[in-house]
Structures are given as structure tokens and as C-alpha cells.
Amino acid sequence: MRRKLAAGNWKMNGLAGDLAQLDTIAAGHDGAAAEVLICPPATLLAPAAARCADTAVAVGGQDCHAEAAGAHTGDVSARMLADAGATAVILGHSERREDHGETDDLVRAKAGAAHAAGLMTIVCVGESLEQRDAANTLDIIAGQLAGSVPDGATGENTVIAYEPIWAIGTGRTPTNDQIGEVHDFMRSRLVARFGEGVGRSVRLLYGGSVKPGNAAEIFAVSNVDGALVGGASLRADDFSPIVAALSDSAQSI
Ligand code: 13P
């Protein structure tokens, strides 16, 4: 059975004072039914990891460079993330694909570097509204999965997050049927490429306007193994109920 995962992506938010949120998130979560991961900005990674050291909360990065080290001013390598205490890294988020022109090839190279550094990768895929309206969603997802996920993917080192771009930060979410259609499709593509064992062990997260009020119904959708949460991960008052909803969904299986 796949272990449920609630991951928080703080994006470019958070100063030292916000680390106190982690104490509250950790205090309300014993890790029994679900895994919890918070991905703060790189500046907070080391203090966040130290703060969560004796808790069931893990910390991760939001991006890494594809190379192990070198002359890349401003970039951070996967080994540096691991050295700061990260156990995971988000890769290929639509904001990086859009803001920094990241391609599937680059995301796949970054994922390989992250795996080599011992990090679990959360590889993001998702269609724009124009692509959905043109009925291209599944083609887009298939292309991103094929291009962004490296051949060395396993259930331990790879998580996929389906994040429709039009649902991110908008308060709009796809219907449960739309989420289920994409998640079932992703599962079938992974099984076709990696075989039953690996294909069924890779966890599939939904991301895009997940809130305390809609989390439980999203977690009931087929092949949804958890969530990648943006805005609602910034405050424990919002994130902890999402973690609780995920734990409840795990126990009801
Ligand atoms: P929101 O939860 O703020 O919509 O962001 C989702 C997201 O992009 C997580 O990576």
C-alpha cells in the first residue's frame, strides 16, 4: 500500500519568524498514517530541518540544479539541499517551467541529480486552461510524464504531483471526476513504462487550491495518494486540518 503524503510548498514565502508554524504542524501530527513534508524557501531549509529533527515532519527543497557542483551563480545543487537536511525536492513546478523556461529534459536531468544525492523527487505536471479547453489534457500529461521522469524512478525516490495550472492559487479546483481521470491515466502510464511493481508504488499527489474545506473529498478520489499544498501550507491552522483529513482517509482504506 502506498503511504499517504501531505507536502507543503511555501514557494517564495517565509522568514525566520514563520518557522514557528512547523512546531504547531509537528505537534499535531504523529506520523502514524501519513507522511508530512514541508518545502520552505532555500534560506530556511537548514533551520527548518533542525527544528523538525525529532518530529514526524520532513523538509524538502523547491528546486535544484542538474549538476552536482560548479560555476552556476545563485543556484543550489541537490547535494547542498541534502546537506542542509532536506530529504526531498520539488521539481518541474509550473511556476519554474513558466518563470524559468524549464523543459521536460531539464526537469528529468534535475531529477537524476536529486536521486543521485539521495533525495526523493516530487515531479510536477499539469495542463494550462487553454490546453484543457482544447481537450489536450491527457496528451500534455503523457508528454510531461514521459519527458520529466527519469528511467531510474522507483516508488521510493519518485512522487508525481498533478497540478493543473489553472487551479494553482485561484481557488478553482477540477471536479473529482476530472482529478480521477488524470490520476488513473497517470497510474496507467507509469505501469506501462515501469511495470506493475514500480508503476503502482509511485505516489500521485493532487495540487491546486487544496484547502481544509475540500481536502477530504479530494483524498477520496481514486489514485490520489495525498496533496501538494501551496497557500494553505503556510499556516498550521490551515495545513494541520489537511494532514488530519489525509490521515483519516488512510485509516478508512
Ligand atoms: P495553491 O495550493 O496555493 O493553489 O498552490 C498549489 C501549488 O502550486 C503547490 O505546489
Coordinates of C-alpha atoms in Angstrom, one line a residue, residues 91-250:
L91 CA 11.0 19.6 -9.5
G92 CA 9.3 21.0 -12.6
H93 CA 6.7 23.1 -10.8
S94 CA 4.7 25.0 -13.4
E95 CA 6.0 28.3 -11.9
R96 CA 9.5 27.1 -12.7
R97 CA 8.5 25.9 -16.1
E98 CA 6.9 29.3 -16.8
D99 CA 9.2 31.7 -15.0
H100 CA 12.5 30.0 -15.9
G101 CA 11.7 28.2 -19.1
E102 CA 12.3 24.8 -17.6
T103 CA 11.8 22.0 -20.1
D104 CA 10.9 18.3 -19.5
D105 CA 14.5 17.4 -20.4
L106 CA 15.9 19.8 -17.8
V107 CA 13.4 18.5 -15.1
R108 CA 14.5 14.9 -15.9
A109 CA 18.2 15.8 -15.6
K110 CA 17.5 17.6 -12.3
A111 CA 15.6 14.5 -11.0
G112 CA 18.5 12.3 -11.9
A113 CA 20.8 14.6 -9.9
A114 CA 18.4 14.6 -7.0
H115 CA 18.2 10.8 -6.9
A116 CA 22.0 10.6 -7.0
A117 CA 22.1 12.8 -4.0
G118 CA 19.6 10.6 -2.2
L119 CA 16.6 12.9 -2.4
M120 CA 13.1 11.9 -3.2
T121 CA 11.7 14.0 -6.0
I122 CA 8.2 15.4 -6.4
V123 CA 7.9 15.9 -10.2
C124 CA 5.1 18.3 -11.1
V125 CA 2.9 18.0 -14.2
G126 CA -0.2 19.9 -15.3
E127 CA -2.1 21.5 -18.1
S128 CA -3.0 25.1 -18.7
L129 CA -6.6 26.2 -19.1
E130 CA -6.1 26.6 -22.9
Q131 CA -4.8 23.0 -23.1
R132 CA -7.8 21.7 -21.1
D133 CA -10.3 23.6 -23.1
A134 CA -8.7 22.2 -26.3
A135 CA -9.2 18.6 -24.8
N136 CA -5.4 18.2 -24.7
T137 CA -5.0 17.5 -21.0
L138 CA -4.1 13.8 -21.2
D139 CA -1.7 14.3 -24.1
I140 CA 0.1 17.1 -22.1
I141 CA 0.3 14.9 -19.0
A142 CA 1.6 11.9 -21.0
G143 CA 4.3 14.1 -22.6
Q144 CA 5.4 15.6 -19.3
L145 CA 5.5 12.3 -17.6
A146 CA 7.5 10.7 -20.3
G147 CA 9.9 13.6 -20.5
S148 CA 10.3 14.7 -16.9
V149 CA 10.5 11.3 -15.1
P150 CA 13.9 9.6 -15.3
D151 CA 14.3 5.9 -16.1
G152 CA 15.7 5.3 -12.6
A153 CA 12.4 6.2 -11.0
T154 CA 11.1 4.0 -8.1
G155 CA 8.3 4.2 -5.6
E156 CA 10.8 5.3 -3.0
N157 CA 12.6 8.1 -5.0
T158 CA 9.7 9.5 -7.1
V159 CA 6.4 11.1 -6.4
I160 CA 4.3 12.8 -9.1
A161 CA 2.2 15.8 -8.4
Y162 CA -0.7 16.7 -10.8
E163 CA -1.1 20.4 -10.6
P164 CA -3.5 21.9 -13.2
I165 CA -2.0 25.4 -13.8
W166 CA -5.5 27.0 -13.7
A167 CA -6.1 25.6 -10.2
I168 CA -3.0 27.0 -8.6
G169 CA -3.6 29.9 -6.3
T170 CA -7.0 30.5 -7.9
G171 CA -9.5 28.9 -5.6
R172 CA -10.7 26.8 -8.5
T173 CA -10.4 23.0 -8.4
P174 CA -11.1 20.4 -11.0
T175 CA -14.1 18.2 -10.4
N176 CA -13.4 14.9 -8.6
D177 CA -14.1 13.2 -11.9
Q178 CA -11.5 15.4 -13.7
I179 CA -8.9 14.7 -11.0
G180 CA -9.7 11.0 -11.0
E181 CA -9.4 10.8 -14.8
V182 CA -5.9 12.3 -14.8
H183 CA -4.7 10.3 -11.8
D184 CA -6.0 7.0 -13.2
F185 CA -4.3 7.9 -16.5
M186 CA -1.0 8.7 -14.8
R187 CA -1.1 5.4 -13.0
S188 CA -1.7 3.5 -16.3
R189 CA 1.2 5.4 -17.9
L190 CA 3.5 4.6 -15.1
V191 CA 2.6 0.9 -15.1
A192 CA 3.0 0.8 -18.9
R193 CA 6.5 2.3 -18.6
F194 CA 7.9 0.9 -15.3
G195 CA 5.8 -2.3 -14.8
E196 CA 3.3 -3.2 -12.1
G197 CA 5.7 -3.1 -9.2
V198 CA 7.2 0.4 -9.7
G199 CA 4.2 1.8 -11.6
R200 CA 1.9 1.0 -8.7
S201 CA 4.2 2.2 -5.9
V202 CA 4.9 5.7 -7.2
R203 CA 2.7 8.1 -5.2
L204 CA 0.4 10.5 -7.0
L205 CA -0.4 13.9 -5.4
Y206 CA -3.0 16.4 -6.4
G207 CA -2.1 20.1 -6.1
G208 CA -4.0 23.3 -6.8
S209 CA -6.2 25.2 -4.3
V210 CA -6.3 22.3 -1.7
K211 CA -7.9 23.7 1.4
P212 CA -9.2 22.3 4.7
G213 CA -12.7 22.5 3.2
N214 CA -12.1 20.4 0.1
A215 CA -9.3 18.1 1.2
A216 CA -11.4 15.2 2.4
E217 CA -13.3 14.9 -0.9
I218 CA -10.2 15.2 -3.0
F219 CA -8.5 12.5 -0.9
A220 CA -11.4 10.1 -1.6
V221 CA -10.6 10.2 -5.4
S222 CA -9.1 7.2 -7.0
N223 CA -5.3 7.1 -7.2
V224 CA -4.9 10.3 -5.1
D225 CA -2.2 9.5 -2.5
G226 CA -2.0 12.9 -1.0
A227 CA -1.6 16.6 -1.8
L228 CA 0.9 19.2 -2.7
V229 CA -0.4 22.3 -1.0
G230 CA 0.7 25.9 -1.6
G231 CA -1.1 28.8 0.1
A232 CA -2.8 26.6 2.7
S233 CA 0.6 25.1 3.9
L234 CA 1.9 28.5 5.1
R235 CA -0.1 28.4 8.4
A236 CA -0.5 25.4 10.6
D237 CA -4.2 26.4 11.2
D238 CA -4.8 25.6 7.5
F239 CA -2.3 22.8 6.9
S240 CA -2.9 20.7 10.0
P241 CA -6.6 20.0 9.1
I242 CA -5.5 18.9 5.6
V243 CA -3.0 16.5 7.2
A244 CA -5.7 15.2 9.5
A245 CA -8.1 14.7 6.6
L246 CA -5.4 12.7 4.8
S247 CA -4.7 10.6 7.9
D248 CA -8.4 9.9 8.2
S249 CA -8.6 8.8 4.5
A250 CA -5.6 6.4 5.1

